[in-house]
Coordinates of C-alpha atoms and ligand atoms in Angstrom, one line a residue:
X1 CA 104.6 112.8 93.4
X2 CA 103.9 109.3 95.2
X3 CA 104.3 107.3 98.7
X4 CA 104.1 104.6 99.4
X5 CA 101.8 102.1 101.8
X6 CA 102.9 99.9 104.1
X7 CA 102.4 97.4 106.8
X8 CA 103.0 97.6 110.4
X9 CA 106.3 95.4 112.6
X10 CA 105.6 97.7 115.2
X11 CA 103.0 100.1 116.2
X12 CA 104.6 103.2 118.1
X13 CA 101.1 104.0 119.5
X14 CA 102.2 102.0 123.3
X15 CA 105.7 102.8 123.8
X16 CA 106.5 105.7 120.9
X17 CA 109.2 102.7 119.2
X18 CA 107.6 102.2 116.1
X19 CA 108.3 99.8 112.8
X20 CA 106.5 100.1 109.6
X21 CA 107.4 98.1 106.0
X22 CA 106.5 99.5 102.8
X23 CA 104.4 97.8 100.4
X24 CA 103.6 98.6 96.5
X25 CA 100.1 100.2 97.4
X26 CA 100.7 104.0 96.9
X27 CA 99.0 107.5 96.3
X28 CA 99.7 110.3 93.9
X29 CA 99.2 113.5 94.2
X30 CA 99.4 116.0 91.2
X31 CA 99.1 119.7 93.0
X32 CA 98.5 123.2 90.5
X33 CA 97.4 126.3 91.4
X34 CA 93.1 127.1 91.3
X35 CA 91.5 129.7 92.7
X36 CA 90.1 129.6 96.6
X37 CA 86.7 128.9 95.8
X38 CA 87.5 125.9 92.9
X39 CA 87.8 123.2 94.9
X40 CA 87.8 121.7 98.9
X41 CA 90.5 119.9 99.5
X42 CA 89.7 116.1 99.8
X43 CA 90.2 115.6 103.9
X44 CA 90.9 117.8 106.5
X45 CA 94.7 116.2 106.6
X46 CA 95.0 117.5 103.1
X47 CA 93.5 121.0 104.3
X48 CA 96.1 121.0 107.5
X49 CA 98.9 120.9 105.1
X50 CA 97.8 123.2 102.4
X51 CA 97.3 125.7 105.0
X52 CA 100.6 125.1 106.3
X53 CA 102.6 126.0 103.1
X54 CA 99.9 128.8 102.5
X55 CA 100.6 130.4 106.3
X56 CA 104.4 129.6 106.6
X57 CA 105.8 130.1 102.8
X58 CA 102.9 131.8 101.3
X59 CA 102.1 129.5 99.1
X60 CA 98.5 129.9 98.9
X61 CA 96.5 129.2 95.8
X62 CA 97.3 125.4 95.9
X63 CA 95.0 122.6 94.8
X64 CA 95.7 118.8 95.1
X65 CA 94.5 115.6 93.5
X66 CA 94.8 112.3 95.7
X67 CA 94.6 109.7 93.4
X68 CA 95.6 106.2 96.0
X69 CA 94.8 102.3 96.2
X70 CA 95.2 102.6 99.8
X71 CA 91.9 101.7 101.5
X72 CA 91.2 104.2 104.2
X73 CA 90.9 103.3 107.6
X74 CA 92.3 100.1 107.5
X75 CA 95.7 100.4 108.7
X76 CA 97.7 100.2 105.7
X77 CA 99.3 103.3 106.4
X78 CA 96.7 105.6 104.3
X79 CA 97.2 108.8 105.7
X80 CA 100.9 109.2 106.0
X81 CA 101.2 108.3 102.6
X82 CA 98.8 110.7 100.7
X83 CA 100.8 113.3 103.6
X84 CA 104.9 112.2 102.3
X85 CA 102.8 112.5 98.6
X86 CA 101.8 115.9 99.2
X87 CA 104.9 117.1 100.7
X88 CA 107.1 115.5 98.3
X89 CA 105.1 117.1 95.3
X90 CA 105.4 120.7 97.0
X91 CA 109.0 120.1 97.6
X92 CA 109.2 119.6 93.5
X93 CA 108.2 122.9 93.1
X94 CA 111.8 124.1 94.3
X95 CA 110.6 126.5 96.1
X96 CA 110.5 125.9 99.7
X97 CA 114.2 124.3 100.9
X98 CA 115.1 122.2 103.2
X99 CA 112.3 120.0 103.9
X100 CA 112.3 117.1 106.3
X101 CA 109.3 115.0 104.1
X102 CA 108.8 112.0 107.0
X103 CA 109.0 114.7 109.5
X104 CA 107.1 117.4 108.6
X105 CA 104.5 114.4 107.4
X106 CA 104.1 113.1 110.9
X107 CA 104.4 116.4 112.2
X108 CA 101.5 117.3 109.9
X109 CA 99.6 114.5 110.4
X110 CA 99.4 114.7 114.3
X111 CA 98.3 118.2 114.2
X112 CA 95.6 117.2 111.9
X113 CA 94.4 114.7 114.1
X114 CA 95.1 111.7 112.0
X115 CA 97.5 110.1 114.1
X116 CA 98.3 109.9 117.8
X117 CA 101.9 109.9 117.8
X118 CA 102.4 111.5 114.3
X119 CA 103.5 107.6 112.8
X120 CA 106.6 108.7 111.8
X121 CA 107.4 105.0 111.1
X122 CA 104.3 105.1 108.4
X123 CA 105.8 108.2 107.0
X124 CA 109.5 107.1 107.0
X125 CA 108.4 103.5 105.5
X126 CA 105.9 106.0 102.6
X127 CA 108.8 107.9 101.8
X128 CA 112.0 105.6 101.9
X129 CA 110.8 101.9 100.9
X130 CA 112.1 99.1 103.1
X131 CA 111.7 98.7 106.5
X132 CA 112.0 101.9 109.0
X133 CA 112.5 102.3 112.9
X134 CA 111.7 105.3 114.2
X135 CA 111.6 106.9 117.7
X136 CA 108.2 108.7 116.9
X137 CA 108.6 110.5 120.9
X138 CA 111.4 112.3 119.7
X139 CA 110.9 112.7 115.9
X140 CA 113.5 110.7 115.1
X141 CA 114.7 107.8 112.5
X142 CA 116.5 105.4 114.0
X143 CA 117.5 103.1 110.9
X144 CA 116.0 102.7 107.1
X145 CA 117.1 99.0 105.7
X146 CA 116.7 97.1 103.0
X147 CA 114.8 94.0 103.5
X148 CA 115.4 92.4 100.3
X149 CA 112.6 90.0 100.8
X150 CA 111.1 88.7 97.7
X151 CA 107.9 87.3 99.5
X152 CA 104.3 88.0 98.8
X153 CA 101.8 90.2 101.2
X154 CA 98.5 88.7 101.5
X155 CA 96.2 91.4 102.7
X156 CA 92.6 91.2 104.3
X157 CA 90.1 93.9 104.5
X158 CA 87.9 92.1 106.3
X159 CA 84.0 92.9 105.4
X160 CA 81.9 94.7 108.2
X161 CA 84.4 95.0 110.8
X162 CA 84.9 98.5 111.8
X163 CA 87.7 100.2 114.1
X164 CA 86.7 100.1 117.8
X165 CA 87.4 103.6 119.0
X166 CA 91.5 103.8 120.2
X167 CA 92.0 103.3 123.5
X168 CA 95.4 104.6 123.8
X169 CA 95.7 104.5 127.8
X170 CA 95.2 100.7 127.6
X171 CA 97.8 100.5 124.6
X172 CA 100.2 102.2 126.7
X173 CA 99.7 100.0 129.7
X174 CA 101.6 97.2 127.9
X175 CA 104.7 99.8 126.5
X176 CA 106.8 97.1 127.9
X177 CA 106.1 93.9 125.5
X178 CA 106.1 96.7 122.7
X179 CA 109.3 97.7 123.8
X180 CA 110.2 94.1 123.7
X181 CA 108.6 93.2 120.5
X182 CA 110.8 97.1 119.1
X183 CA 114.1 95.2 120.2
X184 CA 113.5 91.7 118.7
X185 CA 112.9 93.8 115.3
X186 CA 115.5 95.7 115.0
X187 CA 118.2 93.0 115.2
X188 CA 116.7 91.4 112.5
X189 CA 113.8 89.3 112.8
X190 CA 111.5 91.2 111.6
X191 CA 109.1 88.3 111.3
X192 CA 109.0 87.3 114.2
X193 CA 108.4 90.9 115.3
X194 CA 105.4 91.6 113.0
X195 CA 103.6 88.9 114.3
X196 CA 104.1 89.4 118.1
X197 CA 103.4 92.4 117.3
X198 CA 100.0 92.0 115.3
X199 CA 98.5 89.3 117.5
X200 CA 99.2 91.8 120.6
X201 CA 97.0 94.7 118.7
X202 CA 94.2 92.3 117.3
X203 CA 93.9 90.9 120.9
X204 CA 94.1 94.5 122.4
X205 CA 91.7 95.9 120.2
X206 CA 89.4 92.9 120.1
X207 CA 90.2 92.2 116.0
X208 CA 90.2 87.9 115.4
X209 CA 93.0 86.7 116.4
X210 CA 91.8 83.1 115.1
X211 CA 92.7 84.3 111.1
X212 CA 96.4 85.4 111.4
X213 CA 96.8 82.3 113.5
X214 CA 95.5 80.2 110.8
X215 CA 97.9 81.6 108.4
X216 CA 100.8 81.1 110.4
X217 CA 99.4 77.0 111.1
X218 CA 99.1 77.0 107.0
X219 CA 102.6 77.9 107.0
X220 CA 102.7 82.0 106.6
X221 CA 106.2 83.4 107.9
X222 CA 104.3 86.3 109.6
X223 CA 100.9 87.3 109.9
X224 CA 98.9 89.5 112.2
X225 CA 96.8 93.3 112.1
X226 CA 98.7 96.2 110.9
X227 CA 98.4 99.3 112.1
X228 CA 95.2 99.7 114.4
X229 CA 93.4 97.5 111.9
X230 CA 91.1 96.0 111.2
X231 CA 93.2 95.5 107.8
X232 CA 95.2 91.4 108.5
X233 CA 98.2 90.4 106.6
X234 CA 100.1 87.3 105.7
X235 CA 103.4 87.0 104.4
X236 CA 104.4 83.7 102.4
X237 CA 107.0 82.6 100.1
X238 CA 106.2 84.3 95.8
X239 CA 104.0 81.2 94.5
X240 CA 102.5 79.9 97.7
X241 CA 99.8 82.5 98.8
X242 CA 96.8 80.2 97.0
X243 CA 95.4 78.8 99.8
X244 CA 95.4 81.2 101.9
X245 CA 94.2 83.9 99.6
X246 CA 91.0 81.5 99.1
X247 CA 91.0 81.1 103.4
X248 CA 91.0 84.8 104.0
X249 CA 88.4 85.2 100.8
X250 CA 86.0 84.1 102.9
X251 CA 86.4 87.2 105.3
X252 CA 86.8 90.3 102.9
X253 CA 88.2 91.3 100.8
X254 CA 91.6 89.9 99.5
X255 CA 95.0 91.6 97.9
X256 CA 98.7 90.2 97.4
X257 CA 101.3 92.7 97.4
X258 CA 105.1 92.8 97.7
X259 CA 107.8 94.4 99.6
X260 CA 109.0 97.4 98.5
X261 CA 113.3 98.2 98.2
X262 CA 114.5 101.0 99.8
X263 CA 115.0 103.9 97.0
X264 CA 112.5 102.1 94.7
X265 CA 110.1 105.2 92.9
X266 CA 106.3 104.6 93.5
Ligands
ATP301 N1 93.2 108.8 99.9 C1 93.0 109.8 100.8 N2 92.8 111.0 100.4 C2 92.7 112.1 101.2 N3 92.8 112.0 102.6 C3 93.1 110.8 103.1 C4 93.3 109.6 102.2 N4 93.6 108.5 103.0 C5 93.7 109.0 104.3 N5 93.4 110.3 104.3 C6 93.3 111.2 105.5 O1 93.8 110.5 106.6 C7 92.9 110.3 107.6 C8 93.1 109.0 108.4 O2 93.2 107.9 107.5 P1 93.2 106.4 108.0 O3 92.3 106.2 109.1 O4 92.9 105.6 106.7 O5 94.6 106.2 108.5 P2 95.6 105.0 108.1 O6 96.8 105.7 107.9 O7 95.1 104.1 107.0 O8 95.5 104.1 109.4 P3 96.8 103.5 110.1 O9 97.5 104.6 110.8 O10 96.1 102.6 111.2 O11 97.6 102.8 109.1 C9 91.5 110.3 106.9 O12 90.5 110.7 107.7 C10 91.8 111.4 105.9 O13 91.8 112.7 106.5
SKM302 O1 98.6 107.0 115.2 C1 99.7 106.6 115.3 O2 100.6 107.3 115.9 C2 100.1 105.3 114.8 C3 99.2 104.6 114.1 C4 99.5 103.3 113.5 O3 99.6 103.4 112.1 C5 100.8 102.7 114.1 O4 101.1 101.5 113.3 C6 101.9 103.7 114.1 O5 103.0 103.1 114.6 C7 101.5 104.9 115.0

């Protein structure tokens, strides 16, 4: 079964609001039974929710392949995708009912320690397409839309920049222009929102802020850090991403990606 990636419009980690996007980056994950001792599974999130199935529905014996063109630790949503993918894919076996895949995903995902707030907004956005707004405080989706935006996502991962360890006390210190930046994004401009949003994190976490600017002066409709980076996107009008593919060429490496509809398979 498959997720989903996705970029950020907001990041939950300051105020527990969060906003995520999907994008056509995505991870399958083919699951069989082995024996214990065939293989270790490929990351500890992985582990966490094999051992989940294996200690709440006895469903031990399970093996799973991530197969994903979702660079780790860049903020393109990585880890709740490869967790909706392995959830989904035990759900096809029919034999556990009644599973909540975003939820149990973020639920997953904190206990693993992969996320602070579980990023139920990544996990909603990996399962369901469009554009998600979750309250991830109390576990809840607030609204899944359809952004019907037929624009192109220019994504750096910029070479030799690494993620500065999270300071989530100082995130938290500025809930407010989060909550802020959560409000102008969910009536609609999401935009706007994504960048407030990702010029706030690359200057809170010390990422450039200089390179999404520059996209937004050569004439990007948003642009900013995802996630908690360092991963920086642009998004621009289908046909116009040239020169701003060969600008953020000279950073890292460069990808172009689109939106991704609501209810679209992976
Ligand atoms: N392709 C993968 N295969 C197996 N495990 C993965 C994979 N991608 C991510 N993970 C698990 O998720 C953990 C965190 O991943 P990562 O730091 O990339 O998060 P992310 O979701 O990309 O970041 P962000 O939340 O900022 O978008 C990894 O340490 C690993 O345990
Ligand atoms: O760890 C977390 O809780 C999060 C991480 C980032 O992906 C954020 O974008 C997300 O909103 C929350």
């Amino acid at each position: 079964m498959s997720a989903w990636g996705g970029i950020s419009v907001v990041n939950a980690i300051p105020s527990g609001l969060g906003s995520a996007i999907a994008i056509d980056m995505k991870t399958k994950i083919f699951i069989r039974r082995c024996s214990n001792f065939e293989k270790k599974p490929s990351s500890r999130l992985v582990e966490k929710i094999l051992e989940y199935f294996s200690s709440r529905y006895g469903l031990s014996n399970l093996c799973a392949d991530v197969v994903s063109d979702i660079p780790m630790g860049s903020g393109l949503k990585s880890s709740s995708s490869v967790a909706v993918a392995l959830i989904k894919a035990v759900k096809n076996l029919n034999i556990v009912e009644e599973l909540d895949v975003p939820r149990l995903a973020a639920e997953l995902s904190r206990l693993a320690g992969v996320s602070i707030t579980g990023a139920l907004d990544d996990a909603a956005a990996a399962y369901y397409g469009g554009v998600v707004f979750t309250d991830n405080t109390n576990m809840k989706v607030i609204r899944v839309l359809d952004p019907k935006l037929e624009m192109s996502v220019v994504i750096l991962i910029p070479r030799g920049v690494s993620r500065p360890p999270m300071n989530v006390d100082k995130l938290r210190k500025y809930s407010h222009l989060f909550e802020e930046v959560f409000s102008i994004a969910i009536q609609g401009d999401i935009f706007r929102a994504m960048t407030l949003n990702g010029l706030l994190i690359a200057r809170l976490m010390g990422y450039s802020e200089d390179v999404p600017r520059k996209a937004l002066s050569m004439g990007a409709s948003a642009a900013g850090v995802s996630g908690n980076g360092p991963a920086t996107f642009a998004v621009c009008r289908a046909g116009d991403e040239g020169p701003i593919i060969e600008f953020f060429s000279r950073y890292g490496e460069v990808r172009v990606h689109r939106f991704v509809r609501v209810g679209e398979t992976p």
